[in-house]
Amino acid sequence: MLSWRYILSKTLRLFVTVFLIVSFVFVLVRVIPGDPATVIAGPDARAVDVELIRVRLGTDRPLVFQYGAWIVSTLRLDFGTSFFSGEPALDLIRQRLPLTLRLAASAFLLSLLIGAALGIPAGMKQGGSLDLLLAGPSHLLLAVPEFWLGILLLLALSVQVSAFPLFGYEGWISLVLPTVALALGRGAVLARYVRSSLGAELQREYVTAARVRGLSPARVVLFHAAPNALLPVITIAAIQLGYLIGGVVIIENVFSLPGIGRLLLSSIFRRDYPVIQAAVMLSAIAFSLANFVADLLYGLADPRLRG
């Protein structure tokens, strides 16, 4: 069992992290240039009409009063309504959430498979021919941005070959290329950590003792070295999930997928404050929960953190 103090500290950190992120975004979207009232009114609107829209939206009030009203409404689970569509921000996100979850989950699982497939063989024979062979693709994937990889995949497999849809969502086949574009870079990062962690673990005395007892190399790796080597990788995997959530915003726009990422980017361009805040809050909660679960798994795997 984990120490209750350990669980309490991680839970407190989760709430503080989410609060700080959404508060920062609340201030940021209001201080950067751009006025939603001007966007709504149009370029030919009179100044008085723009001011009336500001009053209706509540953006004419001082920032501290807007922040206080936002805190109160958020505590009531009221995230406001879109300045442009008039729909509740939470409803807009709920409509697009399933697609984003499918994309993020499939990309994360694929990145874990890539990390294990590349990292474990390289870690077992560090400096060997297989390690050197796998190092090249790993470094290349780390250097290529996700959006650029997505564009290359579109050009190669949608434009030239027509094997996948070019834009939009037409079922699971539309998620194949975005999933690959998101997963390759994250998988390469995980592979490097798996390689270094497993390689270091295989040098320890208990592994040598297991080999002396006549255990097969596969059994030594799978049942002795790998469980301990995965301890630091758990935290890295959670961090990569956070990067992946950020990458979803760009990839959904590259592939014109109607997910939360595309909604968020369009809302930023239009200064649709309620939708931006709700989408960022959801992303912050997802990222913080991923790190929270990783901390709990790390604590369960590390006896020093158990109560």
XYZ file of C-alpha atoms in Angstrom:
307
model
C 0.000 0.000 0.000
C 1.108 3.557 -0.681
C 1.571 6.036 2.116
C -1.506 8.241 2.551
C 0.791 11.261 2.759
C 2.279 10.339 -0.608
C -1.188 10.057 -2.193
C -2.365 13.297 -0.560
C 0.679 15.255 -1.749
C 0.246 14.022 -5.329
C -3.488 14.798 -5.268
C -2.814 18.300 -3.989
C -0.206 18.836 -6.689
C -2.739 17.743 -9.324
C -5.285 20.379 -8.276
C -2.672 23.119 -7.927
C -1.216 22.346 -11.370
C -4.610 22.496 -13.091
C -5.539 25.702 -11.276
C -2.287 27.461 -12.178
C -2.422 26.401 -15.838
C -6.001 27.537 -16.470
C -5.465 30.760 -14.503
C -2.410 31.564 -16.607
C -4.348 30.893 -19.809
C -7.271 33.006 -18.544
C -4.966 36.009 -18.183
C -2.933 35.281 -21.312
C -5.841 35.181 -23.774
C -7.064 38.547 -22.466
C -3.767 40.441 -22.610
C -2.641 39.338 -26.072
C -3.779 41.567 -28.960
C -7.244 40.836 -30.297
C -10.803 41.574 -29.217
C -13.649 39.070 -29.635
C -16.159 41.932 -29.795
C -14.372 43.357 -32.840
C -14.366 39.940 -34.505
C -18.084 39.467 -33.856
C -19.050 42.977 -34.961
C -17.022 42.869 -38.154
C -14.571 45.355 -39.679
C -17.238 47.944 -40.590
C -18.978 48.080 -37.210
C -19.359 51.331 -35.294
C -17.443 51.842 -32.054
C -20.676 52.006 -30.074
C -21.782 48.628 -31.447
C -18.453 47.066 -30.504
C -18.771 48.472 -26.999
C -22.283 47.069 -26.643
C -20.974 43.624 -27.604
C -18.223 43.947 -24.987
C -20.864 44.712 -22.363
C -22.929 41.711 -23.441
C -19.899 39.406 -23.324
C -18.649 40.849 -20.031
C -15.210 41.693 -21.440
C -15.635 45.385 -20.595
C -15.189 44.758 -16.878
C -11.780 44.888 -15.140
C -9.756 41.699 -15.434
C -9.932 40.908 -11.727
C -13.758 40.922 -11.822
C -13.787 38.718 -14.917
C -11.441 36.307 -13.145
C -13.591 36.209 -10.018
C -16.743 35.530 -12.030
C -14.930 32.779 -13.914
C -13.802 31.110 -10.670
C -17.338 31.150 -9.284
C -18.903 29.760 -12.457
C -16.211 27.087 -12.796
C -16.853 25.896 -9.245
C -20.486 25.461 -10.317
C -19.223 23.467 -13.351
C -20.467 26.230 -15.643
C -17.760 26.870 -18.258
C -19.690 29.547 -20.116
C -21.057 29.696 -23.642
C -19.245 30.269 -26.898
C -19.084 33.910 -27.932
C -19.820 32.925 -31.529
C -22.132 29.908 -31.598
C -23.956 30.574 -28.325
C -23.614 26.893 -27.361
C -22.242 25.866 -23.957
C -18.474 25.458 -24.221
C -18.670 22.075 -22.497
C -21.144 20.801 -25.094
C -18.851 21.829 -27.946
C -15.995 19.940 -26.318
C -18.145 16.907 -25.527
C -19.094 16.599 -29.195
C -15.439 16.454 -30.262
C -13.965 14.571 -27.316
C -14.460 10.957 -28.550
C -12.398 11.537 -31.700
C -9.556 13.206 -29.792
C -9.541 10.446 -27.173
C -9.326 7.746 -29.845
C -6.457 9.528 -31.545
C -4.528 10.206 -28.333
C -5.047 6.695 -26.941
C -4.027 4.934 -30.149
C -0.957 7.163 -30.555
C 0.104 6.596 -26.945
C -0.260 2.825 -27.188
C 1.673 2.776 -30.458
C 4.432 4.913 -28.924
C 4.737 2.428 -26.054
C 5.060 -0.443 -28.528
C 7.684 1.451 -30.522
C 9.595 2.330 -27.364
C 9.657 -1.288 -26.233
C 10.398 -2.719 -29.688
C 13.359 -0.401 -30.255
C 14.550 0.102 -26.683
C 14.652 -3.440 -25.295
C 16.808 -5.023 -28.051
C 19.139 -2.007 -28.037
C 19.406 -2.090 -24.242
C 20.227 -5.791 -24.165
C 23.237 -5.314 -26.474
C 24.420 -1.748 -25.972
C 27.153 -0.883 -28.431
C 26.344 -3.902 -30.568
C 25.390 -3.943 -34.223
C 21.648 -3.963 -33.484
C 22.020 -1.021 -31.111
C 23.880 0.981 -33.751
C 21.340 -0.024 -36.397
C 18.416 1.194 -34.285
C 20.163 4.403 -33.207
C 19.885 6.004 -36.646
C 16.077 5.791 -37.022
C 15.613 6.860 -33.404
C 17.682 10.033 -33.836
C 15.937 10.797 -37.124
C 12.482 10.486 -35.568
C 13.519 12.748 -32.706
C 14.615 15.441 -35.159
C 11.476 15.468 -37.318
C 8.567 17.603 -35.964
C 5.238 15.817 -35.733
C 3.425 18.209 -38.063
C 6.156 17.852 -40.718
C 6.005 14.075 -40.438
C 2.226 14.293 -40.808
C 2.594 16.362 -43.992
C 5.099 13.859 -45.407
C 2.732 10.980 -44.659
C -0.111 12.850 -46.349
C 1.975 13.514 -49.445
C 3.238 9.933 -49.663
C 0.177 7.893 -48.710
C -2.765 10.182 -49.460
C -1.677 12.272 -52.432
C 0.684 9.912 -54.274
C -0.836 6.539 -53.384
C -4.387 7.496 -52.277
C -4.302 4.752 -49.654
C -5.753 6.996 -46.939
C -8.202 9.932 -46.881
C -6.560 13.259 -47.562
C -8.595 15.407 -45.148
C -11.502 15.037 -42.755
C -12.821 12.081 -40.785
C -14.113 8.993 -42.577
C -13.875 6.432 -39.804
C -10.937 4.626 -38.231
C -8.905 4.738 -41.446
C -8.646 8.510 -41.082
C -6.810 8.040 -37.769
C -4.033 5.785 -39.090
C -1.712 8.478 -40.438
C -2.280 10.950 -37.559
C -1.626 8.152 -35.076
C 1.645 7.230 -36.769
C 2.720 10.880 -37.008
C 2.115 11.389 -33.292
C 3.538 8.081 -32.099
C 6.855 7.865 -33.948
C 8.575 10.759 -32.222
C 7.214 9.896 -28.765
C 8.154 6.252 -29.305
C 11.712 7.240 -30.212
C 12.039 9.177 -26.955
C 10.746 6.229 -24.942
C 13.095 3.885 -26.802
C 16.125 5.901 -25.723
C 15.064 5.835 -22.078
C 14.210 2.135 -22.189
C 17.616 1.421 -23.768
C 19.630 3.374 -21.201
C 17.587 2.191 -18.214
C 17.655 -1.472 -19.230
C 21.353 -1.324 -20.113
C 22.195 0.084 -16.688
C 20.041 -2.493 -14.930
C 21.705 -5.401 -16.754
C 25.022 -4.375 -15.233
C 23.823 -4.828 -11.657
C 24.949 -7.665 -9.398
C 21.553 -9.320 -9.005
C 21.345 -9.736 -12.791
C 24.791 -11.320 -12.821
C 23.696 -13.654 -10.033
C 20.593 -14.636 -12.028
C 22.770 -15.483 -15.012
C 25.110 -17.541 -12.853
C 22.127 -19.584 -11.686
C 21.634 -20.621 -15.306
C 18.557 -18.574 -16.147
C 18.003 -17.907 -19.843
C 18.771 -14.385 -21.171
C 15.088 -13.810 -21.981
C 14.022 -14.757 -18.440
C 16.721 -12.555 -16.913
C 15.535 -9.571 -18.941
C 11.771 -10.068 -18.638
C 11.484 -11.142 -15.015
C 14.479 -9.497 -13.351
C 15.919 -6.504 -15.180
C 12.896 -5.146 -17.059
C 10.588 -4.554 -14.034
C 13.261 -2.449 -12.311
C 14.277 -0.723 -15.544
C 10.696 0.395 -16.117
C 10.596 2.493 -12.926
C 12.088 5.663 -14.462
C 10.363 4.948 -17.781
C 6.923 5.246 -16.128
C 7.514 8.919 -15.389
C 8.955 9.566 -18.852
C 5.930 7.885 -20.465
C 3.580 10.206 -18.552
C 5.575 13.237 -19.694
C 5.454 11.997 -23.280
C 1.686 11.674 -22.953
C 1.608 15.363 -22.080
C 3.646 16.221 -25.179
C 1.329 13.989 -27.197
C -1.729 15.899 -25.979
C -0.079 19.084 -27.200
C 0.773 17.451 -30.513
C -2.862 16.465 -31.048
C -3.760 20.158 -31.444
C -1.413 20.535 -34.419
C -1.996 17.111 -35.966
C -5.782 17.495 -35.954
C -5.360 20.691 -37.937
C -2.876 19.112 -40.362
C -5.353 16.316 -41.121
C -8.499 18.476 -40.710
C -9.896 16.201 -38.020
C -12.909 17.610 -36.137
C -11.466 17.080 -32.674
C -10.778 19.257 -29.656
C -7.419 20.369 -31.050
C -9.006 21.864 -34.148
C -11.716 23.464 -32.013
C -9.100 24.986 -29.704
C -7.005 26.472 -32.495
C -10.008 27.995 -34.250
C -11.206 29.409 -30.907
C -7.794 31.002 -30.309
C -7.930 32.733 -33.684
C -11.423 34.072 -32.897
C -10.661 34.868 -29.219
C -13.530 32.675 -28.062
C -12.525 32.839 -24.394
C -14.983 30.334 -22.849
C -14.129 27.594 -25.352
C -10.377 28.228 -24.989
C -10.568 28.048 -21.199
C -12.694 24.893 -21.187
C -10.452 23.135 -23.715
C -7.263 24.101 -21.876
C -8.754 22.990 -18.577
C -9.602 19.601 -20.048
C -6.072 19.263 -21.457
C -4.531 20.309 -18.157
C -6.656 17.778 -16.275
C -5.681 15.026 -18.732
C -1.982 15.867 -18.453
C -2.100 16.142 -14.654
C -4.057 12.897 -14.310
C -1.502 11.116 -16.479
C 1.289 12.303 -14.175
C -0.804 11.477 -11.112
C -1.343 7.886 -12.283
C 2.353 7.634 -13.167
C 3.293 8.785 -9.652
C 0.984 6.185 -8.119
C 2.381 3.415 -10.345
C 5.907 4.509 -9.509
C 5.030 4.425 -5.835
C 3.559 0.926 -6.109
C 6.634 -0.284 -7.962
C 9.095 1.346 -5.519
C 8.921 -0.259 -2.050
C 10.498 2.826 -0.450
C 7.292 4.813 -1.092
C 4.900 2.291 0.402
C 3.286 2.918 3.736
